[in-house]
PDB file of C-alpha atoms in Angstrom:
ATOM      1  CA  UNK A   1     116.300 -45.799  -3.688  1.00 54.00           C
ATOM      2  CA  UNK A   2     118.306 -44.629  -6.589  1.00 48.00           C
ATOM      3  CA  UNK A   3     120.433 -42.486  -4.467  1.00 56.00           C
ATOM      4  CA  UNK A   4     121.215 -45.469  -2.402  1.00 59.00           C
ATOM      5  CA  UNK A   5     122.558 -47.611  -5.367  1.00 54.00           C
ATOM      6  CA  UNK A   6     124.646 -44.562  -6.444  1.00 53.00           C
ATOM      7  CA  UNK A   7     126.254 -45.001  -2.855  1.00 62.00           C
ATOM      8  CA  UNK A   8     126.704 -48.018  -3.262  1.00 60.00           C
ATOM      9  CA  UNK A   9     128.257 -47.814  -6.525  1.00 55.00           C
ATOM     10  CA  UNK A  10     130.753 -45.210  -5.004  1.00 58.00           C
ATOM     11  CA  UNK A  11     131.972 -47.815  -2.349  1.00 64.00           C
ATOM     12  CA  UNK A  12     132.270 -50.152  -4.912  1.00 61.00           C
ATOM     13  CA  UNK A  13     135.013 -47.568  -6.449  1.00 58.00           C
ATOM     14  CA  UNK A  14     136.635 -46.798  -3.540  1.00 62.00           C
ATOM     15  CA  UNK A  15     137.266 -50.399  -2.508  1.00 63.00           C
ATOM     16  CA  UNK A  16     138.060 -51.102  -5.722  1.00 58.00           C
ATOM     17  CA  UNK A  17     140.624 -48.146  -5.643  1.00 59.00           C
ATOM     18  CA  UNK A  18     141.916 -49.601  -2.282  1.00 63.00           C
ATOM     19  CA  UNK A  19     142.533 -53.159  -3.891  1.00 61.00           C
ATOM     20  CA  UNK A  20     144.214 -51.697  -6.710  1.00 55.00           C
ATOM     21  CA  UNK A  21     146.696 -49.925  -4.779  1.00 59.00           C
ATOM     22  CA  UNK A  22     147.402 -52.786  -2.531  1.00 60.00           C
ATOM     23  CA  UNK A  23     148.317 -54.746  -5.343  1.00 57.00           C
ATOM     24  CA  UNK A  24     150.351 -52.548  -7.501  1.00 51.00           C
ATOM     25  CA  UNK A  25     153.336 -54.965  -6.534  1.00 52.00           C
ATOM     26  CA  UNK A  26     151.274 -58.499  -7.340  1.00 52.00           C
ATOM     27  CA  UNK A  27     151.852 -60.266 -10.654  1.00 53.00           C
ATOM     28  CA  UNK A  28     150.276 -59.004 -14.087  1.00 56.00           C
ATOM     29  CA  UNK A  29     147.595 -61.894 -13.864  1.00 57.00           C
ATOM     30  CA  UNK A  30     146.078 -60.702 -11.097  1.00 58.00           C
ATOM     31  CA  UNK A  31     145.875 -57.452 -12.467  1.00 58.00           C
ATOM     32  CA  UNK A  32     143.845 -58.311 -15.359  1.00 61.00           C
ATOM     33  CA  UNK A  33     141.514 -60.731 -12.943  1.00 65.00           C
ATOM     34  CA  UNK A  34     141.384 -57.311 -10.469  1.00 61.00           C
ATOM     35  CA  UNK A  35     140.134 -55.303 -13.940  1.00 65.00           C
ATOM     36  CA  UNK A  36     137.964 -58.531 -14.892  1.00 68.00           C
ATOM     37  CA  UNK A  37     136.321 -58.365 -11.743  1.00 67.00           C
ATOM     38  CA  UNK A  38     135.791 -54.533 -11.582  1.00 64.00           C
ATOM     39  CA  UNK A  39     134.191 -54.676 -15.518  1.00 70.00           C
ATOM     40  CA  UNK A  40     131.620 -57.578 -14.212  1.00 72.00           C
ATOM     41  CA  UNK A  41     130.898 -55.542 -10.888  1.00 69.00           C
ATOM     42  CA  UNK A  42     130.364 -52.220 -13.153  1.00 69.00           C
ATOM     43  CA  UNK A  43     127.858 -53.866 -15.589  1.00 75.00           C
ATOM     44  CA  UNK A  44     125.939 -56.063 -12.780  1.00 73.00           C
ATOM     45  CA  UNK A  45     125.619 -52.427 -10.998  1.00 70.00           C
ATOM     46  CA  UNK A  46     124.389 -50.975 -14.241  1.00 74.00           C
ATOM     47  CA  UNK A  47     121.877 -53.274 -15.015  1.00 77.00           C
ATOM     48  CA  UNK A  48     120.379 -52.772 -11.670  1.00 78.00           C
ATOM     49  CA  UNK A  49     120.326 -49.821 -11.740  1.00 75.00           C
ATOM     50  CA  UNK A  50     118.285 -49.770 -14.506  1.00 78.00           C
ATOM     51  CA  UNK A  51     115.460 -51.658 -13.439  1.00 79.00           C
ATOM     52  CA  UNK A  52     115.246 -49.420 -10.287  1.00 78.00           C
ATOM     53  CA  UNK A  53     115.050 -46.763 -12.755  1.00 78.00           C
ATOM     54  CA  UNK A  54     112.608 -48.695 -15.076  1.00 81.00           C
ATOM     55  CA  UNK A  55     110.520 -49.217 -11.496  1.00 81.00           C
ATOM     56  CA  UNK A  56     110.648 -46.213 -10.509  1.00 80.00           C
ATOM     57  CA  UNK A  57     109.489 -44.992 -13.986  1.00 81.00           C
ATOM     58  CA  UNK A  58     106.331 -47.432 -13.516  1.00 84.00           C
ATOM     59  CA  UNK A  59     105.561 -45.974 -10.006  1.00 84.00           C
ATOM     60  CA  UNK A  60     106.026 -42.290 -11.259  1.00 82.00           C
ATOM     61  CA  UNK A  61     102.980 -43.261 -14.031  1.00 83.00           C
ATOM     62  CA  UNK A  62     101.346 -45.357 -11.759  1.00 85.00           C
ATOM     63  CA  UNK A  63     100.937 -42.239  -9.092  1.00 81.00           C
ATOM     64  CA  UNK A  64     100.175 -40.133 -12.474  1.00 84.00           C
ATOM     65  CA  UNK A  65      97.696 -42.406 -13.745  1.00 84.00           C
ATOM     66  CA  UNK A  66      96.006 -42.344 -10.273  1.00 82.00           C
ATOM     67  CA  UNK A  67      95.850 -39.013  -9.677  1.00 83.00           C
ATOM     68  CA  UNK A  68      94.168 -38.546 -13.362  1.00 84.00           C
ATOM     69  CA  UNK A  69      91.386 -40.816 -12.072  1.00 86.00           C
ATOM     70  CA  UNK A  70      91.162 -38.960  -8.301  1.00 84.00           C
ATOM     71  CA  UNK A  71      90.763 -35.895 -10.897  1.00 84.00           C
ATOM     72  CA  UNK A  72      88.238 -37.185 -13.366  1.00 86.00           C
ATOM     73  CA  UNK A  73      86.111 -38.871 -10.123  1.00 85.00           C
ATOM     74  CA  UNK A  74      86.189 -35.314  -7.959  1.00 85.00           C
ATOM     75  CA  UNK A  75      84.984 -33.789 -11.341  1.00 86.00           C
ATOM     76  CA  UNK A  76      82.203 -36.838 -11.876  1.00 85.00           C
ATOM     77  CA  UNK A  77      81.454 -36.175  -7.992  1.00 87.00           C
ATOM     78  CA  UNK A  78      80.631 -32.316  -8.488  1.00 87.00           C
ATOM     79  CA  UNK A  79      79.176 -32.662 -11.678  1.00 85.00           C
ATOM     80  CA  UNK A  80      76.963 -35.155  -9.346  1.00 87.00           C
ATOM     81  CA  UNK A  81      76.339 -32.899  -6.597  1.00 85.00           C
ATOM     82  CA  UNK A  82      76.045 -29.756  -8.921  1.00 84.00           C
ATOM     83  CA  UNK A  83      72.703 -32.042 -10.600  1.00 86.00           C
ATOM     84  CA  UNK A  84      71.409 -32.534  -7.183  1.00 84.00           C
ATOM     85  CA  UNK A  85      71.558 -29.202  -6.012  1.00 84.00           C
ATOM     86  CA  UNK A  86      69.710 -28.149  -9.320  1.00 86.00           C
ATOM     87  CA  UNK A  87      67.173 -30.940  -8.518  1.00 85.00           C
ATOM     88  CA  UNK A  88      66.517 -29.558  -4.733  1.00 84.00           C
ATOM     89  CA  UNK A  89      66.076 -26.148  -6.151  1.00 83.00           C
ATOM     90  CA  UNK A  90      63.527 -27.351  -8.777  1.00 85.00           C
ATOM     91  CA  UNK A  91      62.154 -29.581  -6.208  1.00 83.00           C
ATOM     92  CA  UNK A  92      61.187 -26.449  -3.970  1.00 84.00           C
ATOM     93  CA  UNK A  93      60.033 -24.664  -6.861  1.00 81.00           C
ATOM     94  CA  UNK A  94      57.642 -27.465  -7.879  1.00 83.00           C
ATOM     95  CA  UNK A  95      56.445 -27.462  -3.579  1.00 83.00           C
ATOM     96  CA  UNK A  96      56.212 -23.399  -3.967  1.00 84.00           C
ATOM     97  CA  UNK A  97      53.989 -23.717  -7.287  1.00 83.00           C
ATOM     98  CA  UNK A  98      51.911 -26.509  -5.533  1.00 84.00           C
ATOM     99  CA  UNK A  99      51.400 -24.636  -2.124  1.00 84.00           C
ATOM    100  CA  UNK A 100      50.265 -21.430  -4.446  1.00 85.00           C
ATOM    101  CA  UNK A 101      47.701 -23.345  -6.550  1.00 85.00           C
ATOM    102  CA  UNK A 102      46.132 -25.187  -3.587  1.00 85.00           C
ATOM    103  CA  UNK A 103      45.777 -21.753  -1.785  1.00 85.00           C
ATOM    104  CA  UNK A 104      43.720 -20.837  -4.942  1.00 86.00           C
ATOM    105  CA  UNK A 105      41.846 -23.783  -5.282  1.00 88.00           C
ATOM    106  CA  UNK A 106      40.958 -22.726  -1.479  1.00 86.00           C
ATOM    107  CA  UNK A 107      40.229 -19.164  -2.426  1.00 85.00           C
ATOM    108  CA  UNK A 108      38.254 -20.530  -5.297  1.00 87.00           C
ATOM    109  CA  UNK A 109      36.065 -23.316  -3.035  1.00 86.00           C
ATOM    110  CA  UNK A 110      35.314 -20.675  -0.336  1.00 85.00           C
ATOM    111  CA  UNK A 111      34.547 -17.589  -2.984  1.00 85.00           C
ATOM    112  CA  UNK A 112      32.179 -20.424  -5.408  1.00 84.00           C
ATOM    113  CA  UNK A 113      30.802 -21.572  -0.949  1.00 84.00           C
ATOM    114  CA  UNK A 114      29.390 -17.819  -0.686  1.00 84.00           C
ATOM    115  CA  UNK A 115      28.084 -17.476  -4.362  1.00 83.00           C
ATOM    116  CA  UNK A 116      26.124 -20.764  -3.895  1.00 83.00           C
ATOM    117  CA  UNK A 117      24.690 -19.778  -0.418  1.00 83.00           C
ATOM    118  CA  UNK A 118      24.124 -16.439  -1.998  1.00 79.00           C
ATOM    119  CA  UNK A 119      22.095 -17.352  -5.022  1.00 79.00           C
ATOM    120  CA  UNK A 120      20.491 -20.452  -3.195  1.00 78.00           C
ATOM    121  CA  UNK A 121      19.610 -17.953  -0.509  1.00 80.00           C
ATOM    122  CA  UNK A 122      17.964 -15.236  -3.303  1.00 74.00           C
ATOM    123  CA  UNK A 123      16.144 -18.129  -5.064  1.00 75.00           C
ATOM    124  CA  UNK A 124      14.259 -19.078  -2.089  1.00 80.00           C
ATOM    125  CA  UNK A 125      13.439 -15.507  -1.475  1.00 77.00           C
ATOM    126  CA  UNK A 126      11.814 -15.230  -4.545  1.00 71.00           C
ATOM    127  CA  UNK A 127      10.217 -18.863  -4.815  1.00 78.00           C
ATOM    128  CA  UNK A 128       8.420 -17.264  -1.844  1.00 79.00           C
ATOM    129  CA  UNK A 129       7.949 -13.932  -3.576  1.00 72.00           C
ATOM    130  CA  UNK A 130       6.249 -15.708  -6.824  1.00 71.00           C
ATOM    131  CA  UNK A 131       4.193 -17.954  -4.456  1.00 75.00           C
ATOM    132  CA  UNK A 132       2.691 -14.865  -2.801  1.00 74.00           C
ATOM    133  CA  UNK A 133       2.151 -13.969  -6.192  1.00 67.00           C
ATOM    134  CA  UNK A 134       0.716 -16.918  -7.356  1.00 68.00           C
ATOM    135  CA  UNK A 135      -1.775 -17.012  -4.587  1.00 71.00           C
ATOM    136  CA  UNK A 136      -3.245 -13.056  -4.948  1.00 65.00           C
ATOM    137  CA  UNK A 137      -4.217 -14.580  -9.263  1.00 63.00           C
ATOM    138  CA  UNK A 138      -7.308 -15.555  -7.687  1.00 66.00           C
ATOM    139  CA  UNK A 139      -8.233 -12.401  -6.183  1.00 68.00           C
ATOM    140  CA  UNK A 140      -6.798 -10.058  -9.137  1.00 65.00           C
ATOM    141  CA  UNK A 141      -8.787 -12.426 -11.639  1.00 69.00           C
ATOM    142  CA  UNK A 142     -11.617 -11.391 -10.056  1.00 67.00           C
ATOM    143  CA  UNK A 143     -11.562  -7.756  -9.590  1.00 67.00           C
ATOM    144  CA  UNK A 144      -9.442  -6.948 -12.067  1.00 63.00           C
ATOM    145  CA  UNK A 145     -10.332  -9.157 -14.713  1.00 80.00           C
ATOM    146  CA  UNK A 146      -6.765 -10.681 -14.169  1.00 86.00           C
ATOM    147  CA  UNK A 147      -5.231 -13.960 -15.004  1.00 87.00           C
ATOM    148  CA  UNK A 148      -1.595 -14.898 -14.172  1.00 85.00           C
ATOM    149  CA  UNK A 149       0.282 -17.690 -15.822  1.00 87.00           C
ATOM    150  CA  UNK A 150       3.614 -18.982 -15.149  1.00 87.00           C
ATOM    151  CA  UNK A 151       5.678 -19.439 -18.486  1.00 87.00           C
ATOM    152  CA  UNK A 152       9.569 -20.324 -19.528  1.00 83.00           C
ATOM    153  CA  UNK A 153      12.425 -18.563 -18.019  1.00 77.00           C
ATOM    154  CA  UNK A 154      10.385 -18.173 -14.372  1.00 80.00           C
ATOM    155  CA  UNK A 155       8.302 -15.675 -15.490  1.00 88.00           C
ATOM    156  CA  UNK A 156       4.713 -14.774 -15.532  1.00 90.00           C
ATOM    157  CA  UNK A 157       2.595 -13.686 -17.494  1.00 91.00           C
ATOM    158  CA  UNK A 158      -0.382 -11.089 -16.873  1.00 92.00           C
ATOM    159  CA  UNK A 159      -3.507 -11.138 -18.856  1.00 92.00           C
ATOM    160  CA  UNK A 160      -5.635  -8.299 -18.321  1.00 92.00           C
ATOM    161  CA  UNK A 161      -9.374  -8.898 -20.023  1.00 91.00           C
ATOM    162  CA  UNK A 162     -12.833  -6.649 -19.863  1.00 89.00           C
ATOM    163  CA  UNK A 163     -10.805  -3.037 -20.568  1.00 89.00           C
ATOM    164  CA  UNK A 164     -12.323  -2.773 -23.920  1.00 88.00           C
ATOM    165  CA  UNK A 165     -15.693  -3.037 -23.726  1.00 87.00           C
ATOM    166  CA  UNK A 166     -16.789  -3.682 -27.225  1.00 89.00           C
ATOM    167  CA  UNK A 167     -13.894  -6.920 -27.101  1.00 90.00           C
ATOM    168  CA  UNK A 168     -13.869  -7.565 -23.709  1.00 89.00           C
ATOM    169  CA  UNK A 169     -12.274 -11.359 -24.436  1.00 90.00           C
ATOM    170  CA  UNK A 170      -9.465  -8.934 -26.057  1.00 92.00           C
ATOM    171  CA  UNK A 171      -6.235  -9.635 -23.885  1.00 93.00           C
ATOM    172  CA  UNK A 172      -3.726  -6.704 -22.478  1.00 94.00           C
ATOM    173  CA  UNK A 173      -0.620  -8.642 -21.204  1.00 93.00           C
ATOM    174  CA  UNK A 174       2.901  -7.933 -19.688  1.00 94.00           C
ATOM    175  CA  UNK A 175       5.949 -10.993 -18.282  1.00 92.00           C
ATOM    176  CA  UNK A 176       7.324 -10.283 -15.162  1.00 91.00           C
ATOM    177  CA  UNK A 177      10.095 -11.912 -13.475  1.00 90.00           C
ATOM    178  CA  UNK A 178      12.715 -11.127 -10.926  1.00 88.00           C
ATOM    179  CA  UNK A 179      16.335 -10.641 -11.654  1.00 88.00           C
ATOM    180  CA  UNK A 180      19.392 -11.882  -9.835  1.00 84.00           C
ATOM    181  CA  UNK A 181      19.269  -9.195  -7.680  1.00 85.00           C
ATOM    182  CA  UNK A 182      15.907  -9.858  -6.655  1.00 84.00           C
ATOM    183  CA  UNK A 183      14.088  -6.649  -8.338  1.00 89.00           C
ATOM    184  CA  UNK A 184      11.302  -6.770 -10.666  1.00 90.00           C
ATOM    185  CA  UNK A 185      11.978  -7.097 -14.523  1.00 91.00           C
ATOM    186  CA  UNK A 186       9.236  -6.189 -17.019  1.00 91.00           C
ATOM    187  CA  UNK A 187       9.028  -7.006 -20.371  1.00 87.00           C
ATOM    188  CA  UNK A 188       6.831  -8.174 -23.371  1.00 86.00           C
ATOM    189  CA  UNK A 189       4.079  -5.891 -23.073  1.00 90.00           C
ATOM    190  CA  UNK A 190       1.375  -6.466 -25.679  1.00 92.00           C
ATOM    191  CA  UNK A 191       0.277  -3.570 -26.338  1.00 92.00           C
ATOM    192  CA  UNK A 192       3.243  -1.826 -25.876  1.00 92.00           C
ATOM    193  CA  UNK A 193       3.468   0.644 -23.167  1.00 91.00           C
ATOM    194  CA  UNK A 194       5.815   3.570 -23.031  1.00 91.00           C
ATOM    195  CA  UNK A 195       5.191   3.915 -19.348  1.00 92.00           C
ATOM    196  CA  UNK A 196       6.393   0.697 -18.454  1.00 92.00           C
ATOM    197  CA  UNK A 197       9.551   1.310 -17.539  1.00 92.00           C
ATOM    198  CA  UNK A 198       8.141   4.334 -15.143  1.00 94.00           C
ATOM    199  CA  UNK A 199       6.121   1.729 -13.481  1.00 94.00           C
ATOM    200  CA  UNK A 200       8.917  -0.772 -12.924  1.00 94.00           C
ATOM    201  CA  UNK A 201      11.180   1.905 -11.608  1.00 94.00           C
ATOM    202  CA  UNK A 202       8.391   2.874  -9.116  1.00 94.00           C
ATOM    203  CA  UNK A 203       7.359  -0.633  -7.904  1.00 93.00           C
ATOM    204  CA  UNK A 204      11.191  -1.677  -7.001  1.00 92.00           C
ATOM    205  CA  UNK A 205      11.425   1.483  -4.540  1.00 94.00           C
ATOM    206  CA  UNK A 206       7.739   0.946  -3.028  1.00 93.00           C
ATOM    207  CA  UNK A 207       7.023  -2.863  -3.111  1.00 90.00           C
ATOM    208  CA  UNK A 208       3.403  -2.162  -3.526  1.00 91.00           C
ATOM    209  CA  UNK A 209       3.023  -4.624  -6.269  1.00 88.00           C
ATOM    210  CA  UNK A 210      -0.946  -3.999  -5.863  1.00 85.00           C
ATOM    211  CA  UNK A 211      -0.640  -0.225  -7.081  1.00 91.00           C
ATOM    212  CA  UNK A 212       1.753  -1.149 -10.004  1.00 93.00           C
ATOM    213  CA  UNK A 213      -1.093  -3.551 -11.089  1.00 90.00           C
ATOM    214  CA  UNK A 214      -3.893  -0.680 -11.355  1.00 89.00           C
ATOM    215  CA  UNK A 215      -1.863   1.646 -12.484  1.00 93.00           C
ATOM    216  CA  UNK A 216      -0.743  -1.348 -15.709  1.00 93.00           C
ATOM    217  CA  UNK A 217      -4.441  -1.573 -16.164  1.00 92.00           C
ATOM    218  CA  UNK A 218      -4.802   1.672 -16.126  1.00 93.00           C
ATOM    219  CA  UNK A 219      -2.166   2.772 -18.888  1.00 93.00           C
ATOM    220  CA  UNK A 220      -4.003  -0.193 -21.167  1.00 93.00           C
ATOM    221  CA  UNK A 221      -7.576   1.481 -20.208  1.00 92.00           C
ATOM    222  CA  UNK A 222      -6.302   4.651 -21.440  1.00 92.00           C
ATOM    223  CA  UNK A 223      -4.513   3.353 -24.381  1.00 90.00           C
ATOM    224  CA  UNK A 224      -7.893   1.808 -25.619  1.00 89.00           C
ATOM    225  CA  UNK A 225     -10.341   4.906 -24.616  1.00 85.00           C
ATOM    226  CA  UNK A 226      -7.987   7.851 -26.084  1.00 76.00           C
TER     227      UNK A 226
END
């Protein structure tokens, strides 16, 4: 637009130049109206021109101004998208982390599954083991001199009587029980025997429970006669 004003403004001169020629012969008063007319057409161009200019000023900042806020709303926009990618990524993390602790909450339910049916499966073997026990008192009791009591912790306790036979009220006794593994666990023997331990080791590989009672009596027979 400017450069078509300064065209303009060009053709003004040269048809002003024309006239001015063209009347070289006219009268002095029409000279200084010709010059009159030129100074009036010079500013009016001039002042135009500069509110083009001024215009095109304001659209030159405008456009600026503009493209400073396209710039400031691409950044705002990857800033935005940068804090949404981060948020996916954490996001899967957090899914990853949950998938892996719900695998060994799995783990944990099907390992704590076996234990239970294990041990559940062991304590009815020996409810059934101490039952069998329980039910040969009355027949040890009476050829042994044997009496079998159930006390804390599962266990029982054997009472020998008539091995001394100046006190045969005296008692001889020994707690049994069976560990987790399902063997036999002495303890407590009053009097203490030293072969305990011997007999315990030799009951778990035979199972003849009936053997490691005589030979218990035995030991406390001994103990009181030597």
């Amino acid at each position: 637009m400017v450069e078509d004003e300064l065209a303009l403004f060009d053709k003004s001169i040269n048809e002003f130049g024309n006239k001015f020629r063209n009347t070289l012969s006219d009268t002095p008063c029409q000279m200084v109206g010709l010059r009159d007319a030129y100074k009036d057409s010079v500013k009016a161009l001039a002042e135009k021109l500069s509110v083009k200019l001024k215009e095109e000023e304001r659209m030159v900042e405008m456009f600026l101004e503009y493209q400073n806020q396209i710039f400031k709303q691409n950044k705002l926009i990857q800033e935005k998208k940068d804090n949404l990618l981060k948020l996916i990524a954490e996001v899967k993390g957090k899914k990853q982390e949950l998938e892996v602790l719900t695998a060994n909450i799995q783990d944990l339910k099907e390992e704590y599954s076996k234990k239970k049916e294990t041990i559940s499966t062991a304590s009815r073997a020996n409810e059934e083991r101490l039952k069998r026990l329980q039910k040969s008192a009355d027949l040890y009791k009476d050829r042994l001199g044997l009496e079998i009591r159930k006390i804390y912790g599962d266990k029982l306790q054997f009472i020998f009587t008539n091995i001394d036979s100046k006190h045969p009220e005296n008692p001889f006794m020994f707690s049994l029980h069976l560990n987790e593994a399902g063997d036999y666990e002495v303890s407590d023997s009053a009097p203490h025997l030293e072969c305990l331990a011997e007999f315990q080791e030799k009951v778990r590989k035979t199972n003849n429970f009936s053997a490691f009672l005589a030979n218990v009596r035995k030991a406390f027979t001994a103990m009181v006669y030597n």
